[in-house]
Tab-separated table of C-alpha atoms in Angstrom:
chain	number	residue	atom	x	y	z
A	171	UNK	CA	97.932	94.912	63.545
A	172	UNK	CA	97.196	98.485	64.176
A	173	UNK	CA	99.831	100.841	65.543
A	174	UNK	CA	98.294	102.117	68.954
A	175	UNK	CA	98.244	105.253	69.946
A	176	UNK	CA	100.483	106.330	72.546
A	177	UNK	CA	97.896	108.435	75.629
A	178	UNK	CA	99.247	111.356	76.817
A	179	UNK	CA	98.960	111.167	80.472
A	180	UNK	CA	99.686	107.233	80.920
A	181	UNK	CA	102.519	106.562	78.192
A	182	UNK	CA	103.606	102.819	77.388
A	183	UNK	CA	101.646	101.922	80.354
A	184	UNK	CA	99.592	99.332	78.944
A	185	UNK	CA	98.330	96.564	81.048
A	186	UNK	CA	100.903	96.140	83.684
A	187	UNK	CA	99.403	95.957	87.025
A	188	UNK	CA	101.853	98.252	88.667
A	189	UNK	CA	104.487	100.557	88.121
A	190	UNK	CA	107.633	100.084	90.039
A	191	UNK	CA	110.784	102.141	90.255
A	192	UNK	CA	114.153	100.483	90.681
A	193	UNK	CA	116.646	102.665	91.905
A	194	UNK	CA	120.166	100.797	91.782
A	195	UNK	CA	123.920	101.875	90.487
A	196	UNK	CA	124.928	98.138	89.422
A	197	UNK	CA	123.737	97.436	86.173
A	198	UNK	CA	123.747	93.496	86.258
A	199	UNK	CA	121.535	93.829	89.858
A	200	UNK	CA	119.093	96.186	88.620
A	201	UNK	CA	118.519	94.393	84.955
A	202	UNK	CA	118.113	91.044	86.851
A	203	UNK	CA	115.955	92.730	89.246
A	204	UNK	CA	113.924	94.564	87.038
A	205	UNK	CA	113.635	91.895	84.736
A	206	UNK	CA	112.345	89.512	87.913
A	207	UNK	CA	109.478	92.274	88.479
A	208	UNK	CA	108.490	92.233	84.429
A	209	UNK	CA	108.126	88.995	84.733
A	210	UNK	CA	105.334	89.854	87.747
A	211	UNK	CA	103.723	91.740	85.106
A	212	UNK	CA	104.929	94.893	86.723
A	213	UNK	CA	105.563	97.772	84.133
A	214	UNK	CA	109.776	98.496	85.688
A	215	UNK	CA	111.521	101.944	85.052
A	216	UNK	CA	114.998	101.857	85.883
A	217	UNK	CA	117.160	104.566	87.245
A	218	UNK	CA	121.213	104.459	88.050
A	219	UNK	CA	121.135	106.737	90.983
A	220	UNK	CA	118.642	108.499	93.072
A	221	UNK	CA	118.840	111.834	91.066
A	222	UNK	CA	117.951	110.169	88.281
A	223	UNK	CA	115.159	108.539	90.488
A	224	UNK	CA	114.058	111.965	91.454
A	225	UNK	CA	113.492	113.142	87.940
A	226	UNK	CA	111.381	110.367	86.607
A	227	UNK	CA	109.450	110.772	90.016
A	228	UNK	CA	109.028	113.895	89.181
A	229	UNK	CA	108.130	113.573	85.541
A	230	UNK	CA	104.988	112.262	84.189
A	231	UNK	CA	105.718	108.487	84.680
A	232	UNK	CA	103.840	106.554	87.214
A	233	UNK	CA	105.271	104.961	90.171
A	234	UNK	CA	103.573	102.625	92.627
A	235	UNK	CA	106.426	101.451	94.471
A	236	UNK	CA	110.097	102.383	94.722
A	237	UNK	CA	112.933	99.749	95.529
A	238	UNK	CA	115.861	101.789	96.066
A	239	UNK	CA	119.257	100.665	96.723
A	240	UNK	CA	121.081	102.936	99.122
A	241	UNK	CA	125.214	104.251	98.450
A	242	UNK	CA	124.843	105.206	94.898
A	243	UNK	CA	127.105	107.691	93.307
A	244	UNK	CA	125.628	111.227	92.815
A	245	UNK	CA	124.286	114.354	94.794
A	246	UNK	CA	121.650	112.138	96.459
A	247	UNK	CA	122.085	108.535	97.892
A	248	UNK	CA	119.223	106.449	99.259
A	249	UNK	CA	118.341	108.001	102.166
A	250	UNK	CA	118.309	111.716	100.397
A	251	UNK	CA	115.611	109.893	97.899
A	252	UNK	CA	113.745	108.512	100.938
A	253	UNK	CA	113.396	111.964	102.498
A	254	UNK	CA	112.797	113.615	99.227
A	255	UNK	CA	109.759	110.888	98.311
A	256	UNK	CA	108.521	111.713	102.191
A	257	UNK	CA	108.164	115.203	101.026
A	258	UNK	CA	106.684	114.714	97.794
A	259	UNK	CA	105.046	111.491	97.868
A	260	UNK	CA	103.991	110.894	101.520
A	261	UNK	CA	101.985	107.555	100.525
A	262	UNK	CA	104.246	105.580	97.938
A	263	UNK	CA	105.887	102.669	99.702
A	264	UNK	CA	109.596	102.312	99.502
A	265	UNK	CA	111.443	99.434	99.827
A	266	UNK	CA	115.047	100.064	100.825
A	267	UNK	CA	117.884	97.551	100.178
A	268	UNK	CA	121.221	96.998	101.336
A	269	UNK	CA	123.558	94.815	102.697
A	270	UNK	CA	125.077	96.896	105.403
A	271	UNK	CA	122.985	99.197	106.549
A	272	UNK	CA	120.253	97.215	108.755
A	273	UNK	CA	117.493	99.931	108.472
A	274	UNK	CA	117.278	100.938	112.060
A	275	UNK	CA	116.301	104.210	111.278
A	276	UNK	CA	113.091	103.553	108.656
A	277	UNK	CA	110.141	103.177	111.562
A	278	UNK	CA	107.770	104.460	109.542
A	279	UNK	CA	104.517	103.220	107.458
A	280	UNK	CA	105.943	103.185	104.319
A	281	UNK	CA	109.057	102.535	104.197
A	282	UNK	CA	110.272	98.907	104.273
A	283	UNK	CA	114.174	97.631	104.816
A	284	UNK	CA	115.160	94.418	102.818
A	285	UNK	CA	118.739	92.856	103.420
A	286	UNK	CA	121.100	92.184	100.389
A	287	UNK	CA	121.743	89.583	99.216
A	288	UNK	CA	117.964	88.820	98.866
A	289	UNK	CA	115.919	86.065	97.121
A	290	UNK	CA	114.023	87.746	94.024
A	291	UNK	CA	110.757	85.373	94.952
A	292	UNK	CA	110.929	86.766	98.739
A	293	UNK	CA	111.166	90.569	97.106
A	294	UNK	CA	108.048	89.859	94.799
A	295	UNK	CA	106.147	88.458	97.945
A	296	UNK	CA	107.078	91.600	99.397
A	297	UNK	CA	106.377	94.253	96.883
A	298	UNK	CA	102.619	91.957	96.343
A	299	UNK	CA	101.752	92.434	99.906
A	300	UNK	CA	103.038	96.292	100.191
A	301	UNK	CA	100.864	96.745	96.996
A	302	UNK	CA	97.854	95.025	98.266
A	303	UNK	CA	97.911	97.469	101.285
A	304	UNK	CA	98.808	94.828	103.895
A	305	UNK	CA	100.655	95.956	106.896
A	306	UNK	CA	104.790	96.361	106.655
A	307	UNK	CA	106.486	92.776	106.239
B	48	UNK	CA	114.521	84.574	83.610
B	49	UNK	CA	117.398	83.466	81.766
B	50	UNK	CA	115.156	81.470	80.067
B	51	UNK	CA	113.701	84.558	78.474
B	52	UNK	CA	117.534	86.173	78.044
B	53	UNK	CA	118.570	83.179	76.189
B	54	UNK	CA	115.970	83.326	73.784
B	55	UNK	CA	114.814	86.973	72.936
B	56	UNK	CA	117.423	89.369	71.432
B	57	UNK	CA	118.944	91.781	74.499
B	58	UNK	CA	119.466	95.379	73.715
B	59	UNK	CA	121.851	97.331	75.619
B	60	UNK	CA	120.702	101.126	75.542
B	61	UNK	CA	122.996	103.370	76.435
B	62	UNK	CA	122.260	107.085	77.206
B	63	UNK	CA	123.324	109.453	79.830
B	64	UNK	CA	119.297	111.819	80.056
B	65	UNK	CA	116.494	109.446	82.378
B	66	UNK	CA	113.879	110.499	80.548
B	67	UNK	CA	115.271	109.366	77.543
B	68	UNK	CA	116.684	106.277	77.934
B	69	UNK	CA	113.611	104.827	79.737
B	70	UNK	CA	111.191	106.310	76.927
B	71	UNK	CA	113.234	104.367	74.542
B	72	UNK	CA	114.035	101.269	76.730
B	73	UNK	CA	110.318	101.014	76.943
B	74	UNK	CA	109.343	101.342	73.559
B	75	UNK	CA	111.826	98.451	72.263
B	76	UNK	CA	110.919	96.204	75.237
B	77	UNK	CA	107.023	96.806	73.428
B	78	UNK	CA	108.507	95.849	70.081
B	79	UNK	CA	109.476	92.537	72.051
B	80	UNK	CA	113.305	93.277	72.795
B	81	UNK	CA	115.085	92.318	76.639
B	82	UNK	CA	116.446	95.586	77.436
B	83	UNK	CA	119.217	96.692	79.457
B	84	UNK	CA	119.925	100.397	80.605
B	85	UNK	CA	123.480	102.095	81.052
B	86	UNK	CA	123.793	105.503	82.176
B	87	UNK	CA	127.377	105.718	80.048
B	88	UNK	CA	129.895	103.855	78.584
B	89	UNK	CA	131.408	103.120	81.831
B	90	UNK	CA	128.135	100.554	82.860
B	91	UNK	CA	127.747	99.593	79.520
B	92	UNK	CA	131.173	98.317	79.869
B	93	UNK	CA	130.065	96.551	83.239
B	94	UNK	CA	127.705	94.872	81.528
B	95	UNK	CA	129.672	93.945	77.951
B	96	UNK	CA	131.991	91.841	80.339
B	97	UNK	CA	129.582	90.565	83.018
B	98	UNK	CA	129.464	86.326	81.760
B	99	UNK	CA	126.113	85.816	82.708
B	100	UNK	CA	124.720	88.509	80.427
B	101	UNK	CA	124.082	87.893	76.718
B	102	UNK	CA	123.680	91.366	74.836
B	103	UNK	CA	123.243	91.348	71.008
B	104	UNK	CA	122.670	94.601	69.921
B	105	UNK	CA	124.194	98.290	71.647
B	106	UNK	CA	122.086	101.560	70.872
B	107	UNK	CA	124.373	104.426	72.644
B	108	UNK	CA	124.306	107.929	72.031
B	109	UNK	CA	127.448	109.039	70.958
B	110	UNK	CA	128.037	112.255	73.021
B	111	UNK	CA	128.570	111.092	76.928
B	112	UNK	CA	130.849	112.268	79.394
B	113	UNK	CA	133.290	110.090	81.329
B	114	UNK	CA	136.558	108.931	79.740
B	115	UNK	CA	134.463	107.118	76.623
B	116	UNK	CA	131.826	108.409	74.376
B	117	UNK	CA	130.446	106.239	71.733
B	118	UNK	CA	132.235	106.221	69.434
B	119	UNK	CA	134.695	104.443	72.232
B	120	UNK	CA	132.137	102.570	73.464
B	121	UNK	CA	131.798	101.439	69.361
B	122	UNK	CA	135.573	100.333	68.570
B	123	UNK	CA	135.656	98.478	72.003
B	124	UNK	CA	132.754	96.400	71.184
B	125	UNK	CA	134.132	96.099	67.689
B	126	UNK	CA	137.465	94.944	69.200
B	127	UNK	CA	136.072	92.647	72.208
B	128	UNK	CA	132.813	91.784	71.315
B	129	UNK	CA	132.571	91.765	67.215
B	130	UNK	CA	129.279	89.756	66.794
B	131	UNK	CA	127.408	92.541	68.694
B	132	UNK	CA	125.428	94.888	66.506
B	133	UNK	CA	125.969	98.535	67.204
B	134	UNK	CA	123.594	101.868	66.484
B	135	UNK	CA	124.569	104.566	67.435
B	136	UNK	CA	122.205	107.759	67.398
B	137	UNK	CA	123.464	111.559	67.811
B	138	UNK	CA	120.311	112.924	68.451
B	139	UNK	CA	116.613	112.503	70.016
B	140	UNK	CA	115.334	112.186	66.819
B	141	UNK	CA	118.035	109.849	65.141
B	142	UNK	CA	117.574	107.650	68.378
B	143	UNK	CA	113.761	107.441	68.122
B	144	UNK	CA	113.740	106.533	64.087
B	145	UNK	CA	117.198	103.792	64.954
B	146	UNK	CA	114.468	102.386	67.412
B	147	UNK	CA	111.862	102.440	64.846
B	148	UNK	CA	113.770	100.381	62.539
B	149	UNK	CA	115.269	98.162	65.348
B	150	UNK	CA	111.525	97.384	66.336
B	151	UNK	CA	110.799	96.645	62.559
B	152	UNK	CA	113.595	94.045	62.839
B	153	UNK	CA	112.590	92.728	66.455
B	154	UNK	CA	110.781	89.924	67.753
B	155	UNK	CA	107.102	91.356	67.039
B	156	UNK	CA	107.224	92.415	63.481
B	157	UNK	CA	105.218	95.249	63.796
B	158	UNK	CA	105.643	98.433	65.511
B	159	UNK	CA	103.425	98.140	68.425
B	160	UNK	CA	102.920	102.387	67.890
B	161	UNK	CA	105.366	105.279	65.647
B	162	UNK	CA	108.613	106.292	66.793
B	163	UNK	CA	107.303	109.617	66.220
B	164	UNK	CA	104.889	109.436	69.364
B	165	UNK	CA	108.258	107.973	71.340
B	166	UNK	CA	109.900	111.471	69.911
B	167	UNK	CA	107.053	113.622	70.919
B	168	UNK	CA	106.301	111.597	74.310
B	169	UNK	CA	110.476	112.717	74.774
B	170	UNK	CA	109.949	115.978	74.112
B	171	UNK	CA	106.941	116.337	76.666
B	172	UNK	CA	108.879	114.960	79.529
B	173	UNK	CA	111.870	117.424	78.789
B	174	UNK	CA	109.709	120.439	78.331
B	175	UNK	CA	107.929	119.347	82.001
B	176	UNK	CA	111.444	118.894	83.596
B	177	UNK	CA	112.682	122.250	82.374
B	178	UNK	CA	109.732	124.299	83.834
B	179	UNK	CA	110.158	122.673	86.934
């Protein structure tokens, strides 16, 4: 087998159907998350906080879809990284988790609340239909 | 999915710079490893004592801030958890060759590309995210 060469613009993309950001400060959650999504074929970055979010958003990596938990240490918490992906990134759907907040506030196209504790299967369905550009859940 | 955690080797990469960590996480989950990423020895710890969580090998930087750097992180794991392999890599380019010879080692025998075009991939996303 042939080493293949790394492209410049798309690295270790390969054939994942989408790229999906999730944005969560508990380790076991996001790995078991994240891991979930691979499993969907999805190509998963992971980030601990939403500055870190912010800098692979920022960076050449592709991102589809962000699932973002909300009170994360840092500068920036969930909604900051909202706003901030409003700015820069009016059209990349968000899907915001938590399991306190009841997302009263996110009436907008593409931004979509999920309650924690959630089902993994119910978040794939989800993140399928958000990426197949069907209407909020 | 733990399935899949039960039967392919789980790395635990632990490094404090985004843009590192997932250019590395990425490149050993392509050389067939489960890979789990900790922003510092303080979630790497979460996850060395989680139950549910089987991690065989830790590849930390050894420079981190927080009350444990990894050379810490290194006698804990030797003390707690001795049957867990640990590499530990000072620099970008020690961290990309340790992954280059972890991926030798891993579940898909061959390097699926060089750890040199992980290094210079690195090196690209820094220089970006210091212009900007």
């Amino acid at each position: 087998m042939t080493p293949t060469t790394l492209p410049d613009s798309e690295p270790l993309a390969d054939k994942a159907k989408a790229h999906i950001l999730v944005v969560e400060d508990h380790i076991v959650q996001r790995f078991m998350l994240a891991e979930w999504l691979r499993g969907d074929g999805y190509l998963v970055l992971e980030a601990t906080s939403a500055d870190e979010a912010t800098v692979i958003l920022a960076s050449k990596y592709r991102v589809d879809l962000v699932v973002t938990d909300i009170w994360m240490p840092g500068m920036l918490d969930g909604f900051d990284l909202v706003r901030y992906i409003r700015r820069a990134f009016p059209r990349l759907h968000v899907i915001v988790t938590s399991g306190v907040y009841s997302g009263q506030d996110l009436n907008e196209e593409y931004t979509t609340y999920f309650k924690k504790p959630f089902d993994l299967p119910d978040i794939s369905s989800c993140i399928a239909r958000l990426l197949a550009g069907e209407v909020k859940p | 999915m733990s399935e899949m955690v039960d039967t392919i080797p789980t790395v635990l990469v632990v490094e404090k710079e985004v843009l590192v960590r997932v250019s590395i996480a990425q490149y050993l989950r392509h050389c067939g490893y489960c890979v789990m990423e900790a922003s510092g020895a303080s979630e790497a710890l979460d996850a060395l004592t989680a139950t549910d969580i089987r991690i065989d090998i830790v590849f930390s930087e050894i420079a981190m801030s927080g009350d444990m750097d990894g050379f810490g992180l290194a006698q804990w794991i030797r003390k707690n958890r001795p049957a867990i392999q640990i590499v530990l890599a000072g620099t970008m380019e020690k961290a990309a060759k340790e992954a280059g010879e972890l991926c030798e080692k891993g579940p898909h025998l061959k390097k699926p590309y060089e750890p040199q075009q992980v290094l210079d991939y690195i090196k690209q996303l820094l220089a970006t995210k210091l212009k900007k």
